[in-house]
PDB file of C-alpha atoms in Angstrom:
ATOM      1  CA  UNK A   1     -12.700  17.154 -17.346  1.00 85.00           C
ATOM      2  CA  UNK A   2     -14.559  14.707 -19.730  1.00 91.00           C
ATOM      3  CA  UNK A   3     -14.916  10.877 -19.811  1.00 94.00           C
ATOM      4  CA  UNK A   4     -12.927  10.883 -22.721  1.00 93.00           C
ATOM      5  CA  UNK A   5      -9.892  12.703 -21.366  1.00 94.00           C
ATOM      6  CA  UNK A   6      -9.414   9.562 -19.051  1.00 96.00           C
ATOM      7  CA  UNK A   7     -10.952   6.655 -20.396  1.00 97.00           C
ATOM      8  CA  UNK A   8      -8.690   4.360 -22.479  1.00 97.00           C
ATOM      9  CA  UNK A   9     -10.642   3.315 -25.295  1.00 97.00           C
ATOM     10  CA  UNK A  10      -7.585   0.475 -26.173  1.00 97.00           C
ATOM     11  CA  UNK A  11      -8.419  -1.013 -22.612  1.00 98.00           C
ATOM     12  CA  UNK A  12     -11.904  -0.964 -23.008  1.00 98.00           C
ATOM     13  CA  UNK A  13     -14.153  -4.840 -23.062  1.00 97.00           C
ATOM     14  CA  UNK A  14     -17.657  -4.439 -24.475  1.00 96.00           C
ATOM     15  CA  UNK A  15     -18.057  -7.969 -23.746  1.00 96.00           C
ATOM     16  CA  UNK A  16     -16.227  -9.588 -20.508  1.00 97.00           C
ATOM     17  CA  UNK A  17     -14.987 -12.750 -20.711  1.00 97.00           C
ATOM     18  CA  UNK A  18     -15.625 -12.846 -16.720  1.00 95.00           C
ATOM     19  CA  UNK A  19     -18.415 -13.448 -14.745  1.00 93.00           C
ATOM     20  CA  UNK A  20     -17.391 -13.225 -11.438  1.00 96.00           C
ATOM     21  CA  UNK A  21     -16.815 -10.198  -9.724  1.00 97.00           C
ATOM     22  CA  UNK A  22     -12.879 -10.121  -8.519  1.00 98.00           C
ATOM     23  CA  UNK A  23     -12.234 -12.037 -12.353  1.00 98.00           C
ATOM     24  CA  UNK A  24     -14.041  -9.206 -14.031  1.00 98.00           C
ATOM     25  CA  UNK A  25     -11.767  -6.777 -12.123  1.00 98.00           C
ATOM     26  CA  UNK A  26      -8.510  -8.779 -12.888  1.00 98.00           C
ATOM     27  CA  UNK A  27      -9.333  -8.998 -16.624  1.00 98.00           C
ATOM     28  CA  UNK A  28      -9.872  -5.090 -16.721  1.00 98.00           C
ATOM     29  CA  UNK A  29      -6.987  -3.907 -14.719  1.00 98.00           C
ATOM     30  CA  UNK A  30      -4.706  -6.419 -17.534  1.00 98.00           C
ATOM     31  CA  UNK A  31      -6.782  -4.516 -20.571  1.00 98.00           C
ATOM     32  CA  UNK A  32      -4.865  -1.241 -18.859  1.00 98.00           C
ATOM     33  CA  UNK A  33      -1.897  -3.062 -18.136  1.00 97.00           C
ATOM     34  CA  UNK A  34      -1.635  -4.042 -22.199  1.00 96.00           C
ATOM     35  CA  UNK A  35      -2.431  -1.039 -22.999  1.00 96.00           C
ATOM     36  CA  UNK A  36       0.659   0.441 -20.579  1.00 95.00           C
ATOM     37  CA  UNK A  37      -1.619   2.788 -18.546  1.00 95.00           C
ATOM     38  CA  UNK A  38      -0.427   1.172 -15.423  1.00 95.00           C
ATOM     39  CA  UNK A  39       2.991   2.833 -15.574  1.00 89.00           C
ATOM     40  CA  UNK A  40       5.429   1.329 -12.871  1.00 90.00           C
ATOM     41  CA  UNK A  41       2.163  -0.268 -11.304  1.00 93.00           C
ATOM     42  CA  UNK A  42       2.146  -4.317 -11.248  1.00 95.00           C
ATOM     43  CA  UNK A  43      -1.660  -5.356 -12.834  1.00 97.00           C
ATOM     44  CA  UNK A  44      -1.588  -8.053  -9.873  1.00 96.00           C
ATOM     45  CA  UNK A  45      -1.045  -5.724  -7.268  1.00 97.00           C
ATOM     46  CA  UNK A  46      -3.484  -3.181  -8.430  1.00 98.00           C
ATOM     47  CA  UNK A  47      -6.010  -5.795  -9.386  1.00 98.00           C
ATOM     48  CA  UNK A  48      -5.113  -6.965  -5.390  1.00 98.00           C
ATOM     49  CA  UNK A  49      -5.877  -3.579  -3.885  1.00 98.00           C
ATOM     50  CA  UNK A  50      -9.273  -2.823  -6.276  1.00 98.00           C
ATOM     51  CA  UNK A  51     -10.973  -6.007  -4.761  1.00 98.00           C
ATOM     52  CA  UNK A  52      -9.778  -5.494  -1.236  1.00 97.00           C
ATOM     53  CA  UNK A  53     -11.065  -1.624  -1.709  1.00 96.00           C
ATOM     54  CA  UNK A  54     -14.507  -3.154  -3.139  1.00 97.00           C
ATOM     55  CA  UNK A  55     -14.904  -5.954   0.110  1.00 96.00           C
ATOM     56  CA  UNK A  56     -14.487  -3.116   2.231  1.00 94.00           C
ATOM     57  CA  UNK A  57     -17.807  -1.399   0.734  1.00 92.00           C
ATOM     58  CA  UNK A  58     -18.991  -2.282  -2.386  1.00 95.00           C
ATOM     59  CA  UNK A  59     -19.369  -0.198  -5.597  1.00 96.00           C
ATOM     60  CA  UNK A  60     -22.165  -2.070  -6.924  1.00 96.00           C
ATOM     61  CA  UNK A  61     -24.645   1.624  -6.060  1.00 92.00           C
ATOM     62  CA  UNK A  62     -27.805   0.071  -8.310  1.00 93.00           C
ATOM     63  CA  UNK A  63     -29.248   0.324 -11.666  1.00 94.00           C
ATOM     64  CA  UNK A  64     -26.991  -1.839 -13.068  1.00 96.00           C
ATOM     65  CA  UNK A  65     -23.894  -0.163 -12.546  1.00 97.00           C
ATOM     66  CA  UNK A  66     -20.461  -0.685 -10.616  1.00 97.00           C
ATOM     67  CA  UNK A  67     -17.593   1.602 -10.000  1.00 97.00           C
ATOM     68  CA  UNK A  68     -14.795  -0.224  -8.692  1.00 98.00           C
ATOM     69  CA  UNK A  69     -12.094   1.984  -8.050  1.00 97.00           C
ATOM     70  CA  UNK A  70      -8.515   2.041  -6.068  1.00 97.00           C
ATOM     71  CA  UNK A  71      -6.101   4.903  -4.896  1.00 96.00           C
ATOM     72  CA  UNK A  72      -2.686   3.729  -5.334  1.00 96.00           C
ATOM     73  CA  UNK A  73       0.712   5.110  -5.234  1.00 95.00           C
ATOM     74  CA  UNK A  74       2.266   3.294  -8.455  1.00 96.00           C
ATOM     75  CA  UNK A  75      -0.515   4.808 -10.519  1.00 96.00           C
ATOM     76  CA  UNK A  76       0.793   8.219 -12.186  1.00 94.00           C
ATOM     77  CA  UNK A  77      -2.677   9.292 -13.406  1.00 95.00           C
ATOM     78  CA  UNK A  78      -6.099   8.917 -13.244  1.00 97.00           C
ATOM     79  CA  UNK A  79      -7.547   6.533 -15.495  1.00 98.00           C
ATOM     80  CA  UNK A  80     -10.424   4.214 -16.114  1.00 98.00           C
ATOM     81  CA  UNK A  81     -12.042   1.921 -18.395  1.00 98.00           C
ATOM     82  CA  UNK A  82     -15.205   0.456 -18.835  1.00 98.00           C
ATOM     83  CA  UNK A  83     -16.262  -3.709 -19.352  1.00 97.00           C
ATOM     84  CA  UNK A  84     -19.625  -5.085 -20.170  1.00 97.00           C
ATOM     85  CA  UNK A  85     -21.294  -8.100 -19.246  1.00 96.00           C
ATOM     86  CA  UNK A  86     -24.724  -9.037 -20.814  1.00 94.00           C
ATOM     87  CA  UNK A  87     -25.480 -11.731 -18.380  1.00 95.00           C
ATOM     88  CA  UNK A  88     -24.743  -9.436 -15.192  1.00 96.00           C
ATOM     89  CA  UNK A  89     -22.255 -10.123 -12.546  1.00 97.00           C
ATOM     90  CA  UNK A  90     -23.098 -10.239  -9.024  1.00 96.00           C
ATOM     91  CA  UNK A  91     -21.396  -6.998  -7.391  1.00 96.00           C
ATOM     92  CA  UNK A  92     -23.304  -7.175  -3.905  1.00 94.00           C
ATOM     93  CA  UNK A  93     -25.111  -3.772  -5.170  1.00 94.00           C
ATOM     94  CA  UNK A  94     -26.704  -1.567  -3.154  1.00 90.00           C
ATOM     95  CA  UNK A  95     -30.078  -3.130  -4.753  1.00 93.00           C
ATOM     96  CA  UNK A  96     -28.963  -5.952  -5.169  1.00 94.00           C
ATOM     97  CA  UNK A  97     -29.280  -6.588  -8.694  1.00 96.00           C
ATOM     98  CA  UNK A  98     -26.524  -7.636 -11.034  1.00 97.00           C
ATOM     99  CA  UNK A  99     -24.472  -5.367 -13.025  1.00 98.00           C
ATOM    100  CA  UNK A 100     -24.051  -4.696 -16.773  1.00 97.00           C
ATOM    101  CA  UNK A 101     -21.878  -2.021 -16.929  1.00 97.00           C
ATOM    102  CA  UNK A 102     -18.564  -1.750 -14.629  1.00 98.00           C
ATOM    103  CA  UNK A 103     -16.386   1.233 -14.682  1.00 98.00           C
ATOM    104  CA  UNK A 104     -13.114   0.503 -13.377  1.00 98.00           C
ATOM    105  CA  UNK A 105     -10.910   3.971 -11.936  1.00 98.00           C
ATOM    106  CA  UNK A 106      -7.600   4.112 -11.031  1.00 98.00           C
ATOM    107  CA  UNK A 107      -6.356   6.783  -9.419  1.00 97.00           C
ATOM    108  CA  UNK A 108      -2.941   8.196  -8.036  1.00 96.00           C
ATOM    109  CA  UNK A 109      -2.966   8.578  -4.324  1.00 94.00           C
ATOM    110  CA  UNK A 110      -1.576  12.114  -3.643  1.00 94.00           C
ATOM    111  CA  UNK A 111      -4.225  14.004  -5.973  1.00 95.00           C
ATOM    112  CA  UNK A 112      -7.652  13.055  -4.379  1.00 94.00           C
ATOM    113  CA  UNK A 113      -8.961  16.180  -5.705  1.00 95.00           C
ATOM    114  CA  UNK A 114      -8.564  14.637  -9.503  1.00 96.00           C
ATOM    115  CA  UNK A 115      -9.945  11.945  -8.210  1.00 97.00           C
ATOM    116  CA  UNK A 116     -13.565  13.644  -7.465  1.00 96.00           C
ATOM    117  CA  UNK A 117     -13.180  15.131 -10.772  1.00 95.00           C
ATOM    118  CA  UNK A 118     -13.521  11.860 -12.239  1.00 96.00           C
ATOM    119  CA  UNK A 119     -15.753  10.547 -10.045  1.00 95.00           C
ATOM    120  CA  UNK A 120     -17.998  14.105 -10.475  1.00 94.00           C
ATOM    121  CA  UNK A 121     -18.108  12.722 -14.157  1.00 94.00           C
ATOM    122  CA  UNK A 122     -18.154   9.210 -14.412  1.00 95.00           C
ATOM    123  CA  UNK A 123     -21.483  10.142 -11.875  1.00 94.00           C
ATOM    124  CA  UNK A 124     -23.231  12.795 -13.655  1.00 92.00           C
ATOM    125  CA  UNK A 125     -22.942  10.433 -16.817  1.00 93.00           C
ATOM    126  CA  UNK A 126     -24.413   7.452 -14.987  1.00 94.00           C
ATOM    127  CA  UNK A 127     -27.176   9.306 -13.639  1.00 91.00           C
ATOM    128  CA  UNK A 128     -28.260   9.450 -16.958  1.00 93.00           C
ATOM    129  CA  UNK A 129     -30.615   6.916 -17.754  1.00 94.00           C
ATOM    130  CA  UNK A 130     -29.946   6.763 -21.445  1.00 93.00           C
ATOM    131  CA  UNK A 131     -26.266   6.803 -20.695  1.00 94.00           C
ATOM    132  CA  UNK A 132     -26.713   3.788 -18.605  1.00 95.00           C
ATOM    133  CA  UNK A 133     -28.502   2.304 -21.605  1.00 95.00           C
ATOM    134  CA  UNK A 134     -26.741   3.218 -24.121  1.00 94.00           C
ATOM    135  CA  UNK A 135     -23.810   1.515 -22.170  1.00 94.00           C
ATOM    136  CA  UNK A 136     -25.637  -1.957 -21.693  1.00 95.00           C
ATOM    137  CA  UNK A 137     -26.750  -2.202 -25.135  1.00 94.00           C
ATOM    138  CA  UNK A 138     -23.232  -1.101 -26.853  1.00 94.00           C
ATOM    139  CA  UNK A 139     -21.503  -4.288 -27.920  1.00 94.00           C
ATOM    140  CA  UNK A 140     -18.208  -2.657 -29.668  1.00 96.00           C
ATOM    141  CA  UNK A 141     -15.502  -0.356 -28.129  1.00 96.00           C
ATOM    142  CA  UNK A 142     -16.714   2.166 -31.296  1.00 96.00           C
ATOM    143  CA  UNK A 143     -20.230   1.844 -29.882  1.00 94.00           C
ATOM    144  CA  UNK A 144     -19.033   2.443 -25.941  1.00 95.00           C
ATOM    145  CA  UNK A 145     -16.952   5.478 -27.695  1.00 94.00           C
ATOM    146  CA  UNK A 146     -19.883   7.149 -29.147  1.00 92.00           C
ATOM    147  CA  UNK A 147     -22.082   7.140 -26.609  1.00 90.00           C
ATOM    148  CA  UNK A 148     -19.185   8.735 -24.289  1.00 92.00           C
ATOM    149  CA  UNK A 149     -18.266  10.884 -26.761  1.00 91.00           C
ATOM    150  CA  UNK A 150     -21.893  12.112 -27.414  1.00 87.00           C
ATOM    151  CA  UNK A 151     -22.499  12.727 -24.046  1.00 85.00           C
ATOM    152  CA  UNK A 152     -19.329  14.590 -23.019  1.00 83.00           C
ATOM    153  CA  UNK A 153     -20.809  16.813 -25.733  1.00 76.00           C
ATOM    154  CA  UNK A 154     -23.553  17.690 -23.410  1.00 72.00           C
ATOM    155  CA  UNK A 155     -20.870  19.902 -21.128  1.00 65.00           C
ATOM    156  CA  UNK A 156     -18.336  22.238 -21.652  1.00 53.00           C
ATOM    157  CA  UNK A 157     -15.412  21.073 -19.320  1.00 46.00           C
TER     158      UNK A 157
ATOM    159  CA  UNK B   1     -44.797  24.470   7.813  1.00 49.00           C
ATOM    160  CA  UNK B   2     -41.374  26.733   7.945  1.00 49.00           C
ATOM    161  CA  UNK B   3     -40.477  25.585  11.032  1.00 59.00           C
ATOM    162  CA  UNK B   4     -40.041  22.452   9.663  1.00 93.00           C
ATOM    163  CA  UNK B   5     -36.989  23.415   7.681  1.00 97.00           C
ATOM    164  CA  UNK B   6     -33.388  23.832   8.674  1.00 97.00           C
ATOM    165  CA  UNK B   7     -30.479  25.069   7.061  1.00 97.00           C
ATOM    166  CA  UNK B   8     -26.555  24.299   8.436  1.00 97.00           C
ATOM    167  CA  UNK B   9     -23.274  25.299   6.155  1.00 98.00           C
ATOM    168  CA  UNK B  10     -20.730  22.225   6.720  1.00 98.00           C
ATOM    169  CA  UNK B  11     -17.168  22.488   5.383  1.00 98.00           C
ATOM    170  CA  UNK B  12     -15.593  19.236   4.420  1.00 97.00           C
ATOM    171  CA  UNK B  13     -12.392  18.703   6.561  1.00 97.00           C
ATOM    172  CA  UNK B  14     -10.759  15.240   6.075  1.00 96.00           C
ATOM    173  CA  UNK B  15      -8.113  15.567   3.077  1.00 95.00           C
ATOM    174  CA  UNK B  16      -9.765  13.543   0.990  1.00 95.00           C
ATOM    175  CA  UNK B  17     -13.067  14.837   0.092  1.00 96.00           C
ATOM    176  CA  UNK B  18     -16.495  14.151  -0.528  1.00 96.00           C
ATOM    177  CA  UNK B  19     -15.149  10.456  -2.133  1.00 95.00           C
ATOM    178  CA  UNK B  20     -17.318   7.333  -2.582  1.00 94.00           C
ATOM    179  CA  UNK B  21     -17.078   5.761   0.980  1.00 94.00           C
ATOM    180  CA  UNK B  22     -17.667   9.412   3.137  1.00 96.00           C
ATOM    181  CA  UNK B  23     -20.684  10.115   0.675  1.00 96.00           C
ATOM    182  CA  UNK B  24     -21.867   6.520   1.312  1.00 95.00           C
ATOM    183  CA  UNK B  25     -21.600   7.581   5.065  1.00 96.00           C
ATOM    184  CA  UNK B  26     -23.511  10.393   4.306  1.00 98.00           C
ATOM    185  CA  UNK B  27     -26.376   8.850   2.486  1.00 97.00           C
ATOM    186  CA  UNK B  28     -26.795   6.446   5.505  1.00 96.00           C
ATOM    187  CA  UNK B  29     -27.017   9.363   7.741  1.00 98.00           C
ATOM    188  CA  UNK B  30     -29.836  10.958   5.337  1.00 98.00           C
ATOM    189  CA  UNK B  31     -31.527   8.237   5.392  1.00 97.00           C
ATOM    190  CA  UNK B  32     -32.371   7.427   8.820  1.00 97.00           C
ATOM    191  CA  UNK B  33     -34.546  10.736   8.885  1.00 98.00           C
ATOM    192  CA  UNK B  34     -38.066  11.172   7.388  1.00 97.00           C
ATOM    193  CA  UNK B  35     -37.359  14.426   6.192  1.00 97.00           C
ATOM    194  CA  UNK B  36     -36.543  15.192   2.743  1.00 98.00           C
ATOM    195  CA  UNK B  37     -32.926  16.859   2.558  1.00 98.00           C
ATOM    196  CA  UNK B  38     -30.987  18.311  -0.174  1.00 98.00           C
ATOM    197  CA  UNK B  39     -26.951  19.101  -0.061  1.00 98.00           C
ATOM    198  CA  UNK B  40     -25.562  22.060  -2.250  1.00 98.00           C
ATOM    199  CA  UNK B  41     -22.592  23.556  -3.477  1.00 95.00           C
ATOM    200  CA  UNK B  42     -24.138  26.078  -4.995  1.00 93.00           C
ATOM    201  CA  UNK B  43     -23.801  25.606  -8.363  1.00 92.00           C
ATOM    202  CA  UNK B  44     -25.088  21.700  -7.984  1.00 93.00           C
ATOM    203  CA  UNK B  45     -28.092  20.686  -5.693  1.00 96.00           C
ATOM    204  CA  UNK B  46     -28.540  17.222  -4.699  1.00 97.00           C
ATOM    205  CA  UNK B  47     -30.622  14.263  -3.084  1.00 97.00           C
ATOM    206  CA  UNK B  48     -28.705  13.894   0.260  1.00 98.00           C
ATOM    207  CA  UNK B  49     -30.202  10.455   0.386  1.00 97.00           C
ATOM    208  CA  UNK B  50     -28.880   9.158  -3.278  1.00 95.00           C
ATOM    209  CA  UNK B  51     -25.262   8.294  -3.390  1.00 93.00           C
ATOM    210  CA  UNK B  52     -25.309   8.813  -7.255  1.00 91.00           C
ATOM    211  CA  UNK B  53     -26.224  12.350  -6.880  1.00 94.00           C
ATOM    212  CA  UNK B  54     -24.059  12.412  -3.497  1.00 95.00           C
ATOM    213  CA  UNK B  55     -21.123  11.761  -5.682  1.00 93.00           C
ATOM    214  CA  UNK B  56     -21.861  14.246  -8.235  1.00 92.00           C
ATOM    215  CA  UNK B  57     -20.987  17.032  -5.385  1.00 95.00           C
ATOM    216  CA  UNK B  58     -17.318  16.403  -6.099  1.00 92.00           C
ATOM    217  CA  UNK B  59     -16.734  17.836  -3.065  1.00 96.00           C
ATOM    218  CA  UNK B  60     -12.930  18.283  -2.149  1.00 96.00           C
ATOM    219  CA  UNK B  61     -10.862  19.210   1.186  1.00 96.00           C
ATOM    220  CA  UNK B  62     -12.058  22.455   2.317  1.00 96.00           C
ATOM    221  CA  UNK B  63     -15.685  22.924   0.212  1.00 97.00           C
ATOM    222  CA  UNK B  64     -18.221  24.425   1.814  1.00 97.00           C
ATOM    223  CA  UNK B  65     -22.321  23.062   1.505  1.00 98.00           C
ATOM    224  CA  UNK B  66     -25.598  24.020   2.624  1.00 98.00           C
ATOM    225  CA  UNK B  67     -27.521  21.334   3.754  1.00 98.00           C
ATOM    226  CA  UNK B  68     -31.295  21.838   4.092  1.00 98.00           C
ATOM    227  CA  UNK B  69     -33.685  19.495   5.425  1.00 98.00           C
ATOM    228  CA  UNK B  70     -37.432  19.550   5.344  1.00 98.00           C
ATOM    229  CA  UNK B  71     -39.745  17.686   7.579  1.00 97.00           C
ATOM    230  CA  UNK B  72     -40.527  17.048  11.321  1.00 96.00           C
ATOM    231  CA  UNK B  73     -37.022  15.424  12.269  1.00 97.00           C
ATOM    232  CA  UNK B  74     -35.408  18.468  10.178  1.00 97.00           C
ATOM    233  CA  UNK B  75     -33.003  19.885  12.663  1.00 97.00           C
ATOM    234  CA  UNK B  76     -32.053  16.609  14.152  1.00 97.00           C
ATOM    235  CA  UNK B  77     -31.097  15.549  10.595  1.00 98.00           C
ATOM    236  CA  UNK B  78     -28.651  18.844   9.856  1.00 98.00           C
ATOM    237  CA  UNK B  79     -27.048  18.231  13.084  1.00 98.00           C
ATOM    238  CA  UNK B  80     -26.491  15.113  12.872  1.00 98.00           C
ATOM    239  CA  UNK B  81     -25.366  15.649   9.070  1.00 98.00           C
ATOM    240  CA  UNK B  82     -22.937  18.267  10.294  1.00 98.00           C
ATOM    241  CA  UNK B  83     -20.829  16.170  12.891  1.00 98.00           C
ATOM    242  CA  UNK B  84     -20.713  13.556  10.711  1.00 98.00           C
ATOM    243  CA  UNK B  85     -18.845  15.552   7.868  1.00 98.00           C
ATOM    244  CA  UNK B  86     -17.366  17.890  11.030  1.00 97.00           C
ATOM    245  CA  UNK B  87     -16.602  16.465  14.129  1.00 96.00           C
ATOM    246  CA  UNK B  88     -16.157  13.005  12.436  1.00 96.00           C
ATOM    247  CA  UNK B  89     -14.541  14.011   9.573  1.00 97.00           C
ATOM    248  CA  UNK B  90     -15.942  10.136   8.350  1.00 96.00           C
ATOM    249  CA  UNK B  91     -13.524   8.885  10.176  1.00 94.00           C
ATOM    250  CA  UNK B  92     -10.674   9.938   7.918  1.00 94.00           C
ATOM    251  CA  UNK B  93      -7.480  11.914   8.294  1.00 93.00           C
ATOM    252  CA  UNK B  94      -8.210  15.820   7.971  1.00 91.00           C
ATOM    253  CA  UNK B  95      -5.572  17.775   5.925  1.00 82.00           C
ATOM    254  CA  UNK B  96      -2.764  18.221   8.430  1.00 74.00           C
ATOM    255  CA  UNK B  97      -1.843  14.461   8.947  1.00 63.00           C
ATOM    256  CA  UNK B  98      -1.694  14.207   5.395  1.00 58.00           C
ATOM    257  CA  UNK B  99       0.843  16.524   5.198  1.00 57.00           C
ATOM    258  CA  UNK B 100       2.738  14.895   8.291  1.00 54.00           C
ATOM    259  CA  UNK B 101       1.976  11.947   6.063  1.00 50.00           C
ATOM    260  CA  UNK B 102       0.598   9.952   8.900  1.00 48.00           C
ATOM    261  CA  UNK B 103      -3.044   7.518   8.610  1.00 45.00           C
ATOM    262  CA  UNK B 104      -3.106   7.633   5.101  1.00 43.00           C
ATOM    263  CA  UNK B 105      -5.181   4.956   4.060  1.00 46.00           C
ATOM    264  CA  UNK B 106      -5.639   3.269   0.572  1.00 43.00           C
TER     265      UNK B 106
END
């Protein structure tokens, strides 16, 4: 499994037009909605369960990086996308810093194995610091795209 | 010193896996001890005590990994590692009441 079999480029924001957390969340869940990867699923009611997942614990695990993410039963598949925001939005991280880059996963709730598949990757990329920066600085969904691309390069699935 | 390292196999048992909030668990578990432990699943070995690496174990229902702990609090930290992922399954549903479809959560 690579980044790019489940990130939808169409959904992804380079530059967020939100800067507060549950907003940021709201506006990405919509980018999948437009770009129908939410199948049956409502964008309100996913957007709903994402933020109440992310009071519960948050996401926010340092370096600059958040990955809110939801199990839900409307959702057919996993997918993701990825927003940007230069200024940082406060996540309540695990250092408490601000984060850049958000990765948003959506997930169906009856495959969790899938679901650590995804989150195996989305990991093993993040861990990378010039993934991470790569990420920050990219300010165009071809830019986010290439660095994903590039780096799913670096493993055979 | 050898004695100061300890070994224990876990098996992961709630239906779920290895996900973000049991690995979070985990890490807080790891952390309380001074020794320096590593989890493995035998292909990947990681920093028990970094959730981005905890993560990376992808760990599902049923996975098996050694966890090895160096330092003076070593076997304290392994047993205290192993209910955690054993006894309290982190507090989740192991695979049978998934099946009976009973406290799901999410």
């Amino acid at each position: 499994m690579k980044l790019s079999d489940f990130v939808c480029f169409d959904a992804v924001i380079p530059q967020l037009k939100s800067s507060d957390r549950d907003d940021v969340i709201v506006e990405m869940v919509e980018a999948l909605g437009k770009s129908g990867k939410l199948g049956k699923a409502k964008a309100e009611a996913i957007a709903k369960a994402v933020i109440a997942r992310e009071n519960e614990a948050s996401t926010g695990i340092g370096k600059g990086v958040a990955v809110p993410h939801v199990k839900h039963p409307d959702i057919s598949d996993v997918v993701a996308t990825i927003g940007g925001c230069e200024d940082g939005v406060e996540f309540s991280s695990l250092d408490k810093k601000p984060v850049y880059s958000v990765i948003l996963l959506l997930s169906p709730d009856d495959n969790p194995d899938k679901h650590l598949q995804a989150m195996e990757n989305i990991f093993r990329n993040l861990q990378k610091d010039d993934f991470r920066k790569f990420l920050r600085q990219a300010k165009t969904v071809k830019a986010i795209k290439e660095a994903i691309v590039d780096h799913d390069a670096d493993y055979d699935s | 010193m050898a004695s100061d390292v300890s070994e224990i196999e876990v098996e992961i048992k709630n239906a779920d896996g290895l996900h973000m909030r049991p690995a979070m668990q985990f890490v807080d578990v790891a952390t309380c001890f001074e020794s320096e432990i590593t989890v493995t699943n035998g292909e990947t070995t990681v920093d028990a005590k970094s959730i981005m690496q905890m993560t990376m174990l992808a760990a599902t229902c049923g996975t098996r990994l050694t966890v090895i702990a160096r330092g003076p609090d070593s076997c304290d930290a392994v047993e205290k590692l192993r209910v955690l992922v054993e006894e309290k399954m982190f507090d989740e549903p192991g695979e049978e009441s998934r099946e009976k479809g009973i406290g799901k959560r999410e």
